[in-house]
mmCIF file of C-alpha atoms in Angstrom:
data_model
loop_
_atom_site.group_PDB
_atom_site.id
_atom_site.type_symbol
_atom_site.label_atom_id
_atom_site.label_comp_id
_atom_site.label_asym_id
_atom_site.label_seq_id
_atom_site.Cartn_x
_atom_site.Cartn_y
_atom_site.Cartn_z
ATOM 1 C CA UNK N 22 -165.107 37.157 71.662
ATOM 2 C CA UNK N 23 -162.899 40.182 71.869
ATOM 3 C CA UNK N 24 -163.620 42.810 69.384
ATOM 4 C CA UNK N 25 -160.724 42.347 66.996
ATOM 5 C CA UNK N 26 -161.572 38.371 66.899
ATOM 6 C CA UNK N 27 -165.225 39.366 65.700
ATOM 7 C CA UNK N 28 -163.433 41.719 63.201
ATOM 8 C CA UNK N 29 -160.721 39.256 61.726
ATOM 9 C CA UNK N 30 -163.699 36.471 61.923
ATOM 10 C CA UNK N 31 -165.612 38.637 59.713
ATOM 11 C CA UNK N 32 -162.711 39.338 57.016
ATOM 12 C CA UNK N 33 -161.909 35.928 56.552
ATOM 13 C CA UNK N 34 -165.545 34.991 56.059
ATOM 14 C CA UNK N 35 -165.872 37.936 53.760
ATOM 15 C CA UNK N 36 -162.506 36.552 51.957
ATOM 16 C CA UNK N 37 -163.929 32.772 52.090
ATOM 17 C CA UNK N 38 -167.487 34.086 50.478
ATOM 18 C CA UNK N 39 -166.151 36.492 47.919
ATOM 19 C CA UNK N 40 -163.690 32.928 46.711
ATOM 20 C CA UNK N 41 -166.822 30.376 46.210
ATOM 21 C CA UNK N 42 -168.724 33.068 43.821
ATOM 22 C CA UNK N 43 -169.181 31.683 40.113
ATOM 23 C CA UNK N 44 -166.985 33.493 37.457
ATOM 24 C CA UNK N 45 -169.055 36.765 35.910
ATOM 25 C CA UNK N 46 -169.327 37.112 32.365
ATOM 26 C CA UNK N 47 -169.223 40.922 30.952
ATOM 27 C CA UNK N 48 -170.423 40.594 27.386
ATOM 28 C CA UNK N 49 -172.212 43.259 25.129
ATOM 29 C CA UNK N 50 -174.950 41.175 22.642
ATOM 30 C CA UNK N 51 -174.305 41.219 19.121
ATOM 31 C CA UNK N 52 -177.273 41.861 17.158
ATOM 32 C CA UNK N 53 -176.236 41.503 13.843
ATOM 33 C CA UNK N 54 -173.130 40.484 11.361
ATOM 34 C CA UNK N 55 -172.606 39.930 7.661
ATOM 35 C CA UNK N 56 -174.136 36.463 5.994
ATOM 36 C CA UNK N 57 -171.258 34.802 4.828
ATOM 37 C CA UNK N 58 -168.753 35.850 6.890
ATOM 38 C CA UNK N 59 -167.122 34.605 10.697
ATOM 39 C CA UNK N 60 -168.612 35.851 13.154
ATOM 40 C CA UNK N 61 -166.004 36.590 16.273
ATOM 41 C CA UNK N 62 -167.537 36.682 19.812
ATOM 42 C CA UNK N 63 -165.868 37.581 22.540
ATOM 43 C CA UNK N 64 -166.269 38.593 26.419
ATOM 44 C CA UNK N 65 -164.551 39.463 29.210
ATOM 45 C CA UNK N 66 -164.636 37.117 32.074
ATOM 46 C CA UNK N 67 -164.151 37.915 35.871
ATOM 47 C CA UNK N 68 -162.690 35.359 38.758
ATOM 48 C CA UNK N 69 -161.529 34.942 42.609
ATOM 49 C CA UNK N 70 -159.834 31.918 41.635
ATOM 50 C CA UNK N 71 -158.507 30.950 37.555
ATOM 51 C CA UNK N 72 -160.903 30.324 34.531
ATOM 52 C CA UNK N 73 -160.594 26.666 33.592
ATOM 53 C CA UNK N 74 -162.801 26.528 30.346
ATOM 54 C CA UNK N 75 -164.427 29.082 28.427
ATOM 55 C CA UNK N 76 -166.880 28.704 25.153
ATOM 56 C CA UNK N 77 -169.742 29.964 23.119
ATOM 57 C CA UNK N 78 -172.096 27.681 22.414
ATOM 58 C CA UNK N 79 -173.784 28.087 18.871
ATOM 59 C CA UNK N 80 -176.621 26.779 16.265
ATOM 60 C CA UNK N 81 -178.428 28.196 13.334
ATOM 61 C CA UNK N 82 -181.939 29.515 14.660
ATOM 62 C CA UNK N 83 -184.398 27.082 15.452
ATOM 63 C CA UNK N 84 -182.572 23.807 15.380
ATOM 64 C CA UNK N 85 -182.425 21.558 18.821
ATOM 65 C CA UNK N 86 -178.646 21.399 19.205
ATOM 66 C CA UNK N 87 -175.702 23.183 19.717
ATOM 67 C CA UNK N 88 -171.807 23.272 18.610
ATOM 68 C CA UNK N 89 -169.305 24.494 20.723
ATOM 69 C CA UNK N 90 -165.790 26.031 20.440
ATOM 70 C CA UNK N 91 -163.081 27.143 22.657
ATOM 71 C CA UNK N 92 -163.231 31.165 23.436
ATOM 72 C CA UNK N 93 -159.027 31.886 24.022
ATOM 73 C CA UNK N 94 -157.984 34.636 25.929
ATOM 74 C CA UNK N 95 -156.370 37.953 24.048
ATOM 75 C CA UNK N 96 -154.865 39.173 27.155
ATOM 76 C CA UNK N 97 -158.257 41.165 27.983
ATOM 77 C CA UNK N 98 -160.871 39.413 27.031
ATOM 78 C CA UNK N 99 -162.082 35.867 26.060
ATOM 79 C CA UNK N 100 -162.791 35.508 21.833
ATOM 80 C CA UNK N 101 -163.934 32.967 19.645
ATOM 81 C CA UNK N 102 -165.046 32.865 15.998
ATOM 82 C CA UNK N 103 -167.359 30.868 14.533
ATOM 83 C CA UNK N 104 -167.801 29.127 11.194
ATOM 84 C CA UNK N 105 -169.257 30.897 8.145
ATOM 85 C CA UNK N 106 -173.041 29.978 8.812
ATOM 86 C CA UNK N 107 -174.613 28.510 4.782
ATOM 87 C CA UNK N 108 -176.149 30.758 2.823
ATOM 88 C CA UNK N 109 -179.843 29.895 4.043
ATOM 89 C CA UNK N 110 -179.175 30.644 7.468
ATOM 90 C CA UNK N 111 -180.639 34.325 8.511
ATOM 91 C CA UNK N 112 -179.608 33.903 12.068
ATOM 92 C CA UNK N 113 -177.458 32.114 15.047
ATOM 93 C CA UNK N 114 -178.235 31.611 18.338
ATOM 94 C CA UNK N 115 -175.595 31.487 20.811
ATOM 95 C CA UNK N 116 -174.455 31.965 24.429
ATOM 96 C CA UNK N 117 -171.076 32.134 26.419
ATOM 97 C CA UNK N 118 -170.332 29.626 29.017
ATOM 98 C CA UNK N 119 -167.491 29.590 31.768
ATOM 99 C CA UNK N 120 -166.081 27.501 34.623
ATOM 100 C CA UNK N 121 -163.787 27.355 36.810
ATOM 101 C CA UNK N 122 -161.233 26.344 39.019
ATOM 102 C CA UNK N 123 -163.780 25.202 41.671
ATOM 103 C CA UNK N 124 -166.034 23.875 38.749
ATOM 104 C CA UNK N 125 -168.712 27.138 39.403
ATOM 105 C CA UNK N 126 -170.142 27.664 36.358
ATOM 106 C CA UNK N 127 -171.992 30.600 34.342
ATOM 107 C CA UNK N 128 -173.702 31.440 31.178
ATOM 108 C CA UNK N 129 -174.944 34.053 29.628
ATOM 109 C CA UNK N 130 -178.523 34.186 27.992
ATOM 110 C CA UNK N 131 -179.444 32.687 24.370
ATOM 111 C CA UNK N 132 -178.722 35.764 22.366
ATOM 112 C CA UNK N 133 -179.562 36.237 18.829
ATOM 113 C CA UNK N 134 -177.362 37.491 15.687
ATOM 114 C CA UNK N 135 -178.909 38.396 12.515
ATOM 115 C CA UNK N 136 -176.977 37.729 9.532
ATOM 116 C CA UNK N 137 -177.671 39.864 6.608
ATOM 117 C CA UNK N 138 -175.931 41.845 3.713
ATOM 118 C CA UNK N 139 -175.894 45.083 6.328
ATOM 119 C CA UNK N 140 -174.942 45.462 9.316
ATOM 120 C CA UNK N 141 -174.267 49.307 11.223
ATOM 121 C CA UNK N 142 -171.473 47.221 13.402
ATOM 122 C CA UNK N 143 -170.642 43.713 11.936
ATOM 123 C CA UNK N 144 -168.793 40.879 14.457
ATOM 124 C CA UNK N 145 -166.477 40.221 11.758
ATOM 125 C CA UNK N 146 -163.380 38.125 11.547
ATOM 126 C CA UNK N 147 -161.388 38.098 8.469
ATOM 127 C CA UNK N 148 -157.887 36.651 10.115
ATOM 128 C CA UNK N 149 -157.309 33.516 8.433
ATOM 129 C CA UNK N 150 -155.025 32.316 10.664
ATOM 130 C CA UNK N 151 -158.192 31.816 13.576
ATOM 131 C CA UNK N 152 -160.793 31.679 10.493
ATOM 132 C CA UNK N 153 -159.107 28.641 8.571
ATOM 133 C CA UNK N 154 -157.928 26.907 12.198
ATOM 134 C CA UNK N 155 -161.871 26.460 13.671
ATOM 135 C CA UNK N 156 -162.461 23.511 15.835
ATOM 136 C CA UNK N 157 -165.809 22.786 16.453
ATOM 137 C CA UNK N 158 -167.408 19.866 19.038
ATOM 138 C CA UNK N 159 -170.833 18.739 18.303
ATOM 139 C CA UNK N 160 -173.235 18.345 21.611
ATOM 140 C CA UNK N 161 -174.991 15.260 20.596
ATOM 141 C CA UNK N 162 -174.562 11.908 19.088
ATOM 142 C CA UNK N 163 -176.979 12.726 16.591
ATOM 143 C CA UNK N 164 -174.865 15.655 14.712
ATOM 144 C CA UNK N 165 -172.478 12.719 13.787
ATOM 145 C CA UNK N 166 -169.424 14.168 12.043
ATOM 146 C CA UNK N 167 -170.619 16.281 9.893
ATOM 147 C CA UNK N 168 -171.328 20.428 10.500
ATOM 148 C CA UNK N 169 -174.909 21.397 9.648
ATOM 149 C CA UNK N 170 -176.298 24.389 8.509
ATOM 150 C CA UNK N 171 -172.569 25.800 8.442
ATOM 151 C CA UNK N 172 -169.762 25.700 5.877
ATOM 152 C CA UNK N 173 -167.332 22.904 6.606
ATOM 153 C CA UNK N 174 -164.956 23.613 4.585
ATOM 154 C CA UNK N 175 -163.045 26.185 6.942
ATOM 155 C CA UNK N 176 -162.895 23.648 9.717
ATOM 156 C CA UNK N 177 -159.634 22.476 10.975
ATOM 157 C CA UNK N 178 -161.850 19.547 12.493
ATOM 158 C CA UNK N 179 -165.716 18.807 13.635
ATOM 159 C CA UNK N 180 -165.400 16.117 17.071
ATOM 160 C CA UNK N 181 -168.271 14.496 17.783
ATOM 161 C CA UNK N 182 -169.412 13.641 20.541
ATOM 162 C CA UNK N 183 -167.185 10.984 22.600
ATOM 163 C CA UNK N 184 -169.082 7.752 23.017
ATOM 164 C CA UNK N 185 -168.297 6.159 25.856
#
């Protein structure tokens, strides 16, 4: 092969590898929030190709399963806010999932929030408009229809699980 074959071989081979990565998720850990409050998550998400789903998984500490909800793109970043977690809860766990067009998924780890009366820098959202609009999807047939361990009364609508 002539020189410049090796060299255009190599570029669209570069090209085809640098399309079939997963997306990359760029998201700082929040440590800590205000009990009875949202908490708003949010991330910035990288691509070769388009982002077909993004969400943050979620559950009070120690339980088995998770909710999810949709993360929406501001323009910059991916954000999503959760429901106001009851008053006995003292943490959430959570972690941010994405896939896309070529169904290549990603996650980040199972992070921790603390929920207390202080906070240095709270994940906070007080705009009623998202906080008084939450969907949330249940994971398994056995969370039924009704949110646990959160307050209900802000959802716009709990879906469980499709059974099929």
């Amino acid at each position: 092969m002539p020189v410049t074959s090796h060299l255009a071989f190599a570029v669209l081979t570069g090209a085809f590898l640098a399309s079939t990565e997963a997306p990359v998720i760029d998201h700082e850990p929040i440590d800590c929030s205000l009990a009875g409050k949202n908490v708003r998550i949010c991330a910035y998400v990288l691509d070769d190709g388009e982002i077909e789903r993004t969400r943050v998984y979620f559950r009070a500490a120690g339980r088995d399963a998770f909710y999810w909800t949709r993360m929406l793109s501001d323009g910059i970043q991916f954000c999503a806010t959760l429901p106001v977690a009851s008053g006995v809860v003292r943490a959430l766990e959570y972690y941010v999932w994405v896939v896309d067009d070529r169904s290549e998924t990603t996650r980040t780890r199972t992070l921790t929030i603390s929920l207390g009366s202080s906070c240095s820098d709270p994940a906070v959202d007080e705009d009623p408009e998202r906080t008084h609009n939450l969907v949330v999807h249940a994971t398994t047939d056995e969370q039924g229809d009704v949110i646990e361990d959160f307050e209900a009364g802000e959802l716009a609508a709990l879906v469980p699980v499709d059974k099929r």
